[in-house]
Coordinates of C-alpha atoms and ligand atoms in Angstrom, one line a residue:
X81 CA -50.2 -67.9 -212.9
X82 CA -53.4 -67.3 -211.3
X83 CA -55.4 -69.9 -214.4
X84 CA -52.2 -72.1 -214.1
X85 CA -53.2 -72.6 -210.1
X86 CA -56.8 -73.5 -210.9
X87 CA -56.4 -76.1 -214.1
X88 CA -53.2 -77.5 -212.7
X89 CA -52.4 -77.0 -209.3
X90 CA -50.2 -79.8 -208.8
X91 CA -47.4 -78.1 -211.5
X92 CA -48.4 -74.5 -210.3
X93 CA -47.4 -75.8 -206.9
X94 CA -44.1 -77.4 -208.4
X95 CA -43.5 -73.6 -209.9
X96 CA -44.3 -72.4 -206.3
X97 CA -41.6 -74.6 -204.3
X98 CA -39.1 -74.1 -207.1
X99 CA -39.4 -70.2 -206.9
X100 CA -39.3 -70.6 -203.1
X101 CA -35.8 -72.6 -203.3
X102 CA -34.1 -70.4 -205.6
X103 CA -35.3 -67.4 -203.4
X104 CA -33.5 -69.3 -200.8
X105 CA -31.0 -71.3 -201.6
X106 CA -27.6 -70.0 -202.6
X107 CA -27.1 -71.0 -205.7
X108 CA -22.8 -71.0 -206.5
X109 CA -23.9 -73.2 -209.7
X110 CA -21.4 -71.6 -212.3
X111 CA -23.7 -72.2 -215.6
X112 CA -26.6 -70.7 -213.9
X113 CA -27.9 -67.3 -213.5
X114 CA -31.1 -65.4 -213.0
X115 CA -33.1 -63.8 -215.7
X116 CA -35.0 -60.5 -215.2
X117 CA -38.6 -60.4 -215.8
X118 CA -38.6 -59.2 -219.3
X119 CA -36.8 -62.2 -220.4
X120 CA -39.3 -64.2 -218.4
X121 CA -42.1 -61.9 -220.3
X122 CA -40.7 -62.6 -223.5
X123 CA -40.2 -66.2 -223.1
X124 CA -43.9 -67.0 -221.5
X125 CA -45.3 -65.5 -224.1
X126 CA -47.7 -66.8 -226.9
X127 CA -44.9 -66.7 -229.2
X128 CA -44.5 -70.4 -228.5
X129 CA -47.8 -70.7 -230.5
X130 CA -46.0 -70.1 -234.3
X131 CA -44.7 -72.7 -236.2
X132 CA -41.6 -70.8 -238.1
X133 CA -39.5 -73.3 -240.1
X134 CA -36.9 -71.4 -242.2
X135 CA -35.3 -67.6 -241.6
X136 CA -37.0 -64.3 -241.7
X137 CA -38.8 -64.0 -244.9
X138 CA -37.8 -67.3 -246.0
X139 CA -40.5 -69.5 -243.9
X140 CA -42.1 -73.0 -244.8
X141 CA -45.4 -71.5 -243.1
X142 CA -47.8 -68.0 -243.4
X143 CA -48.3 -65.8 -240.4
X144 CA -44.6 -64.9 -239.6
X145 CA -44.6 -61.9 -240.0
X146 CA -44.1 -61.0 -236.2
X147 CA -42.1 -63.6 -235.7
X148 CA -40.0 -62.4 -238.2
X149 CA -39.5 -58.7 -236.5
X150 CA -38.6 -61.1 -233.7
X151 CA -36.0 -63.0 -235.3
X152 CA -34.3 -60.1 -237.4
X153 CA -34.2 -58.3 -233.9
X154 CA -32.5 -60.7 -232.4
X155 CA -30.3 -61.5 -234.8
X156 CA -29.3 -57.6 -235.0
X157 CA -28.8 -56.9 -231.7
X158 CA -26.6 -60.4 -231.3
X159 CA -24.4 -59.2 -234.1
X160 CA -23.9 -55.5 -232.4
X161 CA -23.4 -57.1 -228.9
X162 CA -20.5 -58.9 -229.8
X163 CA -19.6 -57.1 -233.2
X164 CA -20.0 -60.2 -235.2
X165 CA -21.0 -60.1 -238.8
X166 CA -22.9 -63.0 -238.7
X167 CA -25.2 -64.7 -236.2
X168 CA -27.6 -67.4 -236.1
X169 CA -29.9 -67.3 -232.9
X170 CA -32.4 -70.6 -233.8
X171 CA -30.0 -73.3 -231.8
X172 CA -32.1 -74.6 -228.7
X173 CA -29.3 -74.8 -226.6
X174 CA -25.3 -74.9 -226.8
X175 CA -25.1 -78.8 -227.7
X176 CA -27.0 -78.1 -230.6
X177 CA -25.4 -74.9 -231.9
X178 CA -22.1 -77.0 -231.5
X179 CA -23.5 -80.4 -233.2
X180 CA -24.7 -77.6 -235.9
X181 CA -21.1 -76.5 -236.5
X182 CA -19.7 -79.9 -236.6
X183 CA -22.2 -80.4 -239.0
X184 CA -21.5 -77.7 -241.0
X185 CA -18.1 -77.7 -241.2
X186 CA -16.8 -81.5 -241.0
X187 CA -17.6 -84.6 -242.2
X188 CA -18.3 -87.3 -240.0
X189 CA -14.9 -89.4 -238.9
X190 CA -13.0 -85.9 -239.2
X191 CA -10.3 -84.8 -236.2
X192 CA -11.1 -82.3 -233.8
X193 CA -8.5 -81.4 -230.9
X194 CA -10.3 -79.8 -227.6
X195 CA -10.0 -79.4 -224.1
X196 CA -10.2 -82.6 -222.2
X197 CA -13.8 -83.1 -219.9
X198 CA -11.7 -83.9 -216.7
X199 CA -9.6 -80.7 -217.5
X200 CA -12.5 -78.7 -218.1
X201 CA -13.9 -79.3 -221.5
X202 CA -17.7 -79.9 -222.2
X203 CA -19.3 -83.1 -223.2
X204 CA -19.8 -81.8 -226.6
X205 CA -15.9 -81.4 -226.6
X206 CA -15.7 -85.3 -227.5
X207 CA -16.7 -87.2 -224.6
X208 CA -17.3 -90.9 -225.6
X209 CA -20.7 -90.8 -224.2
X210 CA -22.0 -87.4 -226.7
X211 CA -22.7 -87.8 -229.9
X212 CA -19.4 -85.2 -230.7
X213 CA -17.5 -88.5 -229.3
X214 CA -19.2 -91.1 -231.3
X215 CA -19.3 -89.3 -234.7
X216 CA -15.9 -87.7 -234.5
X217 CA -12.5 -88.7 -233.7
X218 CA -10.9 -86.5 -230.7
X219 CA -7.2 -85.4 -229.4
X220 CA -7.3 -83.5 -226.0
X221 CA -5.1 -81.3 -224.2
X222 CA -5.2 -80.2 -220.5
X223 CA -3.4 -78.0 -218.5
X224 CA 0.4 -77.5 -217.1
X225 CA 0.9 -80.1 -214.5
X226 CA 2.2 -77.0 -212.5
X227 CA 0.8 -73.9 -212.6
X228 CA -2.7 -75.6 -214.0
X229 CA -3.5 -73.4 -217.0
X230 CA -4.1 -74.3 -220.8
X231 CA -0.9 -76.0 -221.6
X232 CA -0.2 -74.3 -225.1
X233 CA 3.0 -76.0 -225.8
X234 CA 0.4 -79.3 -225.7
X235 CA -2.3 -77.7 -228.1
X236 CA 0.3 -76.7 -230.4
X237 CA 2.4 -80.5 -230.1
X238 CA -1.5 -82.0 -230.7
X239 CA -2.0 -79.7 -233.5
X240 CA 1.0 -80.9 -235.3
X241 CA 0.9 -84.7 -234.7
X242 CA -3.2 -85.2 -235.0
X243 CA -3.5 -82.7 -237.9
X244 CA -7.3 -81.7 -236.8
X245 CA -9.8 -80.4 -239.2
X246 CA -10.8 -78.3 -236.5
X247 CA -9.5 -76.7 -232.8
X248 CA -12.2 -76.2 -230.1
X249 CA -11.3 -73.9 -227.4
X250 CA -13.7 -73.0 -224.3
X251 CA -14.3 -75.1 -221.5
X252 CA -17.4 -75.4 -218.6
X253 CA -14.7 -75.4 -215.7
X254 CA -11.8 -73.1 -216.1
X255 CA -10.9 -70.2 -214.4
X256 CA -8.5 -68.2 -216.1
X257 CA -8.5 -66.1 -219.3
X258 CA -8.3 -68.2 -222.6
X259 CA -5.6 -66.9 -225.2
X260 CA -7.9 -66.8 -228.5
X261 CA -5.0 -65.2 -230.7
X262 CA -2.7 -68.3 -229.6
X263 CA -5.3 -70.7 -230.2
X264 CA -5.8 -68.8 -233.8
X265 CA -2.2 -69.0 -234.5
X266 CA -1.2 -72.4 -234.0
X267 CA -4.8 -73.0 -235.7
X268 CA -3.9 -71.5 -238.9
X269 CA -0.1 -72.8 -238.6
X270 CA -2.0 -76.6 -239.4
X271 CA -4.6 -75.3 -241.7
X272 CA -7.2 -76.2 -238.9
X273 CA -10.2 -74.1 -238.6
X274 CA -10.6 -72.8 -234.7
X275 CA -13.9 -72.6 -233.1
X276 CA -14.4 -71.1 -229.8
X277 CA -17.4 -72.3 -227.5
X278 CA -17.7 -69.3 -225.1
X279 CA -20.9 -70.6 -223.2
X280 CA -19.7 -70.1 -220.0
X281 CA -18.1 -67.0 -220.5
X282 CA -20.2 -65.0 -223.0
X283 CA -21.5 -62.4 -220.6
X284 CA -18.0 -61.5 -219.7
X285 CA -17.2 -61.2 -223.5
X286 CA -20.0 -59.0 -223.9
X287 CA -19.4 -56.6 -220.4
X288 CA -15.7 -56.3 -221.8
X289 CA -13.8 -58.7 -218.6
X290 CA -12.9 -61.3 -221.1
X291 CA -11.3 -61.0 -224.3
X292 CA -13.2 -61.6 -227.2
X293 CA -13.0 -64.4 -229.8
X294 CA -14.6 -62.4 -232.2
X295 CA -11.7 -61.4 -235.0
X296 CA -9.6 -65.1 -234.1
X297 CA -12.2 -67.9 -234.0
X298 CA -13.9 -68.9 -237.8
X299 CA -17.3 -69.8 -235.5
X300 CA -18.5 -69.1 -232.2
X301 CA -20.7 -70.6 -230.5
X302 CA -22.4 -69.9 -226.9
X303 CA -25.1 -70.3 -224.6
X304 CA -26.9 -67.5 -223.8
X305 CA -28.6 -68.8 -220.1
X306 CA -24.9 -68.5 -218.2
X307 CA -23.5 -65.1 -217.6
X308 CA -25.3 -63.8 -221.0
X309 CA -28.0 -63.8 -218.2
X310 CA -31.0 -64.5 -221.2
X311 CA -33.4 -67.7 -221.4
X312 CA -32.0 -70.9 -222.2
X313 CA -30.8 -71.6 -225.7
X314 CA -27.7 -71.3 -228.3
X315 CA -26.0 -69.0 -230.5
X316 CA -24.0 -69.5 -233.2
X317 CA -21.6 -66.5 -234.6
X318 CA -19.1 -66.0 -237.3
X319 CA -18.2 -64.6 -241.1
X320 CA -20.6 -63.9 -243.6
X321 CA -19.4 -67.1 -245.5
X322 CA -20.0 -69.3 -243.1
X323 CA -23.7 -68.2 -243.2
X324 CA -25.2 -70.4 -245.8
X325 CA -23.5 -73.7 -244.5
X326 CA -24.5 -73.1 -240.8
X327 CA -28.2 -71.7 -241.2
X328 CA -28.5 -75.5 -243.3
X329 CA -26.8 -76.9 -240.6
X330 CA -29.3 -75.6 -237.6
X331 CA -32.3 -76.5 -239.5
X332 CA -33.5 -78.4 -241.6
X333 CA -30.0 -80.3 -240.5
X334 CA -30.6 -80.6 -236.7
X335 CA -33.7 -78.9 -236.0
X336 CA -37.1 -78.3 -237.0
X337 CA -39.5 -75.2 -236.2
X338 CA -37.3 -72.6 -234.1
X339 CA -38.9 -71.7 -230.1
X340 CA -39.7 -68.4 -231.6
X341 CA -40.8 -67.3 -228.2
X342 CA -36.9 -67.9 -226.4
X343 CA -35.7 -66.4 -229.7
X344 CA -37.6 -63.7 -228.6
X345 CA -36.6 -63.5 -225.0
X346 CA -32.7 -63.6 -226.2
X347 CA -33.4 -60.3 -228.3
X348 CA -34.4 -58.9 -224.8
X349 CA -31.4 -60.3 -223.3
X350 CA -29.1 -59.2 -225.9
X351 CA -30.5 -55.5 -225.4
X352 CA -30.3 -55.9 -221.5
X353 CA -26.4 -57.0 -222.5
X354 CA -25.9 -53.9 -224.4
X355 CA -26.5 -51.8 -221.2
X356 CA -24.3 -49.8 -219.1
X357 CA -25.3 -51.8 -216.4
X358 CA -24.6 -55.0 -217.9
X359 CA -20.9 -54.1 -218.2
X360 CA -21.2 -53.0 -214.4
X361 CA -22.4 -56.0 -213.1
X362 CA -20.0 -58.5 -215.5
X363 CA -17.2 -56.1 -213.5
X364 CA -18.7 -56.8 -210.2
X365 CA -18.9 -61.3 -211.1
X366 CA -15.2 -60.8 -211.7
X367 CA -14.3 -58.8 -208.3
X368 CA -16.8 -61.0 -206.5
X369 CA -15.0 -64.1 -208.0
X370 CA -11.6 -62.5 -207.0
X371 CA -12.7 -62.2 -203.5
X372 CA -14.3 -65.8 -203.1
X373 CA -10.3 -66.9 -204.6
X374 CA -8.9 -65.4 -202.0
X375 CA -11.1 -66.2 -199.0
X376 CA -11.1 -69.7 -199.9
X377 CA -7.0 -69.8 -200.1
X378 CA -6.8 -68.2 -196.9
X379 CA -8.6 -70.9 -195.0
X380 CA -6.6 -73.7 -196.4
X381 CA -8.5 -74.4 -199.7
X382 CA -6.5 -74.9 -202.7
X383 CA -8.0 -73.7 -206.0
X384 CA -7.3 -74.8 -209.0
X385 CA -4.5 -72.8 -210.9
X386 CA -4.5 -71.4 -207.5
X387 CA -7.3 -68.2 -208.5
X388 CA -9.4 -66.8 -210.6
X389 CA -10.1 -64.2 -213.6
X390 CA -13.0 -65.5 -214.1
X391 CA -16.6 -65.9 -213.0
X392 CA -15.7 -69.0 -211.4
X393 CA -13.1 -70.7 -209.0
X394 CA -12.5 -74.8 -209.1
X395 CA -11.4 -76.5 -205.3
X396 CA -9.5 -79.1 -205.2
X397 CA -10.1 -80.8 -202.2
X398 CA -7.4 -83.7 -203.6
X399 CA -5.5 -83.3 -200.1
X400 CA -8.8 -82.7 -197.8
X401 CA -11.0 -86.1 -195.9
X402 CA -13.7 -85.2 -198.3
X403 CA -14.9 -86.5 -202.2
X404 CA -16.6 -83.9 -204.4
X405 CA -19.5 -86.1 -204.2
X406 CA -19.4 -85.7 -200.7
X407 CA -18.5 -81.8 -200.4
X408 CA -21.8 -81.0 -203.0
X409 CA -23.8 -82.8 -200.5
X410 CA -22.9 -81.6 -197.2
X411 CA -23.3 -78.0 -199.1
X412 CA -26.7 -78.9 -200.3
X413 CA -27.9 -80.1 -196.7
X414 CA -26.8 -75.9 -195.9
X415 CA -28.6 -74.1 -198.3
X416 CA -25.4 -73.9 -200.4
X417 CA -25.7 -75.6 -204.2
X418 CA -22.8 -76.3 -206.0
X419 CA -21.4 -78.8 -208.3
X420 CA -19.2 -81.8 -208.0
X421 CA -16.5 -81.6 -210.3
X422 CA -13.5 -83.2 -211.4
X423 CA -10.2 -81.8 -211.2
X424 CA -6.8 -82.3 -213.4
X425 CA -5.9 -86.0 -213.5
X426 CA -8.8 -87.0 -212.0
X427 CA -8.5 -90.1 -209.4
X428 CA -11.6 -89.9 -207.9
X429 CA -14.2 -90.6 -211.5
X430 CA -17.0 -88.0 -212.8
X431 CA -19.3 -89.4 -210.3
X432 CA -17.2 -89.2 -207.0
X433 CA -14.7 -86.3 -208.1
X434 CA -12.0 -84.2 -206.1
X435 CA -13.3 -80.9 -206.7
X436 CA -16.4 -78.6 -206.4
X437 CA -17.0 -75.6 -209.4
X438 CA -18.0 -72.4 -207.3
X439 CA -19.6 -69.9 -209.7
X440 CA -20.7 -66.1 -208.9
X441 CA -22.6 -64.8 -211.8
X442 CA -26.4 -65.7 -209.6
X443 CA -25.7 -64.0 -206.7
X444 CA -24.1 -61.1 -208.6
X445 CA -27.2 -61.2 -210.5
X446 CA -29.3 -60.7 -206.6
X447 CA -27.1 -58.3 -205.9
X448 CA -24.3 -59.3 -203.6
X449 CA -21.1 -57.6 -202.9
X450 CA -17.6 -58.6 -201.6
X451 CA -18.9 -58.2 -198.1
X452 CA -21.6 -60.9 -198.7
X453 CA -19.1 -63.0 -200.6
X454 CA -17.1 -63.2 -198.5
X455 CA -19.7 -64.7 -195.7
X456 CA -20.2 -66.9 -198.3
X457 CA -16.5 -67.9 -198.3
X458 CA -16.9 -68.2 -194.4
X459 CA -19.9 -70.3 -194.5
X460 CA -18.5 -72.8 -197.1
X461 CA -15.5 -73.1 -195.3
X462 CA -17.4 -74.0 -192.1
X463 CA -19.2 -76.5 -193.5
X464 CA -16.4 -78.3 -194.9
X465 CA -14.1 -78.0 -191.9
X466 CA -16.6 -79.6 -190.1
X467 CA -20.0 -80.8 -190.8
X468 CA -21.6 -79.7 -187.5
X469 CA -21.4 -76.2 -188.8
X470 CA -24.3 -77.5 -191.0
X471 CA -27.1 -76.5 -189.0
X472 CA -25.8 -73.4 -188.3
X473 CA -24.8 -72.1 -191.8
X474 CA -27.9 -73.0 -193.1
X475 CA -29.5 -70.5 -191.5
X476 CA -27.4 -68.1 -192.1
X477 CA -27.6 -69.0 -195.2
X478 CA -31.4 -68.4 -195.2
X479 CA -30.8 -65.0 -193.5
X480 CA -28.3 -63.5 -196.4
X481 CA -30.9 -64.8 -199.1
X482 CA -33.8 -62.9 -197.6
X483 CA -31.3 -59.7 -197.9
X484 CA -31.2 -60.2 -201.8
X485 CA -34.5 -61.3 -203.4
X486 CA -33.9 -62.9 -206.6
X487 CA -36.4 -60.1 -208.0
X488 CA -36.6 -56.7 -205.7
X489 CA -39.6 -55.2 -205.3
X490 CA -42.2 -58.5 -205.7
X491 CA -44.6 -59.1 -203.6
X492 CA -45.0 -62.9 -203.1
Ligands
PLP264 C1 -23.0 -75.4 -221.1 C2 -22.0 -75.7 -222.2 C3 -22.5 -76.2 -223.4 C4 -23.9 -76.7 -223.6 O1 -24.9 -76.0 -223.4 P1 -26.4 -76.7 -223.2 O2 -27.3 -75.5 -223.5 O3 -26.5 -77.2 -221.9 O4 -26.5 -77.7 -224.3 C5 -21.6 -76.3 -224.4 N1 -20.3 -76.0 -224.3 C6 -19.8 -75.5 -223.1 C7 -18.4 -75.1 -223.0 C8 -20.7 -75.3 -222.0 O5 -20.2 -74.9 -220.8

């Protein structure tokens, strides 16, 4: 840091502020998380200097043989974390390890059936504006009208009448556990092949809280910045046979030269995930995500499919004087970030929305407990209630932070 602040001090500042707002803000942004400082080691590290098209031992360029160690580490520890026999840990993020499994698997024009975006799905899921959308030709399902889970019945109607090549399952906005042997099933009852994007929830998959695809899904594919808790990137997992046609896939189909120095830094993570500790705090994201439910539901808030298992509750502030446009804003101005987001059958438009996403897994990550969660809960609910609280909540807001630094110990 120290040369960064002489040659470019206007970027080394940017770096400054930025630390100083995610030491204290509270960030309830479910995709996000906080890395520990090996990852940040790893990943600011001159690894980024090597050019390393190809796999271990089968390079387009000399020098890789570090790199290499890297790689093969990585991949190792991937396939032990989640007991996969396969993985491939080049994709730069979770867009591209899905494109890369399109790719591989279908031709363009195919039919793929996932969860819709304004139930939950991700962009890559089909969304008219992603290339999944505009080289593919989507079905969606969405979730009971009533109780606001995964409507099954739907998925396995879809499956039947739009014959998909393929069956996505996973979502960036759902809250409750995702039934991968019923998704299989119905999968292999139309000869579909089921893929299972668990970005969201691959940390809880690897601490044990959520079930795991691996065994039901022919490919999965993740992020591995959410609650995997490791630097920003993709990972692709599956059988043996599926190997050849995805490695193609990533590169040369996609990508070029692999970011050696994040592949590095997820080998870290991917250690760090194999801890003891890793399984305690995925337990703790769960409880904590429990308690927010239930503090929010008690002051009037619905949620959602009206809870959580997850790492992660949805409002749905359909019946409340206030947009999800309006609720991320008025949070913001408090200290509190969160994300707008739509809710089932949407009135409101992505941009506006009826809903906010709530996420635990970065405060978990600083350390907070049910106590502080549910200040949280309080403080949210104050500021929504009524936006005079504003003032006040944000410095409490500023108060809690300074209890859990985002890395203990530091001197800044
Ligand atoms: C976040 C997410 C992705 C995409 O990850 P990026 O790294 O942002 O490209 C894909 N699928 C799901 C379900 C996600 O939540």
């Amino acid at each position: 840091m120290a040369d960064l602040v002489t040659n470019d001090p206007q970027i080394a500042a940017i770096i400054e502020n930025e630390t100083t707002r995610q030491e204290q803000g509270l960030n309830l942004i479910a995709s996000e998380n906080t890395v520990s400082r090996s990852v940040l080691a790893a990943q600011g590290s001159v690894l980024t200097n090597k050019y390393a098209e190809g796999y271990p031992a089968r390079r387009y360029y000399g020098g890789c043989d570090f790199v290499d160690q890297a790689e093969d580490l990585a991949i190792a520890r991937a396939k032990k974390l989640f007991h996969a026999p396969y993985a491939n840990v080049q994709a730069h993020s979770g867009s591209q390890a899905n494109m890369a499994v399109y790719f591989a698997l279908l031709n363009p024009g195919d039919r793929i059936l996932a969860m819709g975006l304004s139930h939950g799905g991700h962009l890559t899921h089909g969304a008219a504006a992603s290339f999944s959308g505009r080289l593919f030709e989507f079905a969606h399902y969405g979730l009971t009208p009533d109780t606001e889970v995964i409507d099954m019945d739907q998925v396995a109607d879809l499956a039947k009448s739009f014959k998909p090549r393929l069956i996505v399952a996973g979502a960036s906005a759902y809250s409750r556990i995702i039934d991968f042997q019923a998704f299989a099933e119905i999968a292999a009852s139309v000869h579909a092949l089921f893929m299972v994007d668990m970005a969201h929830i691959a940390g809880l998959v690897a601490g044990g809280v959520h079930p795991t695809p691996v065994g039901y899904a022919d490919v999965i594919t993740s992020t591995t910045h959410k609650t995997l808790r490791g630097p920003r990137g993709g990972l692709i997992l599956g059988s043996e046979d599926l190997a050849v046609k995805i490695n193609a896939q990533i590169f040369p189909g996609i990508q070029g030269g692999p970011l050696m120095h994040v592949i590095a830094a997820k080998a870290v993570a991917f250690n760090e995930a194999m801890q003891p500790d890793f399984a305690r705090y995925q337990q703790q994201v769960v409880a904590n995500a429990s308690v927010l439910a239930d503090a929010l539901m008690s002051r009037g808030y619905k949620l959602v499919s009206n809870g959580t298992d997850n790492h992660m509750v949805l409002m749905d502030l359909t019946d409340k004087p206030l947009t999800g446009k309006e609720a991320e804003t008025r949070l913001g101005r408090a200290g509190i970030t969160v994300n707008k987001n739509t809710v089932p059958n949407e009135k409101k438009g992505p941009f506006v929305t009826s809903g906010i996403r709530i996420g635990v897994p970065l405060i978990t990550s600083r350390g907070m407990k049910p106590d502080a969660v549910q200040q949280i809960a309080r403080l949210i609910c104050d500021v929504l209630d009524d936006v005079a609280a504003v003032d006040r909540v944000a410095s409490q807001v500023k108060d809690l932070c300074r209890q859990y630094p985002l890395y203990p110990g530091e001197v800044r």
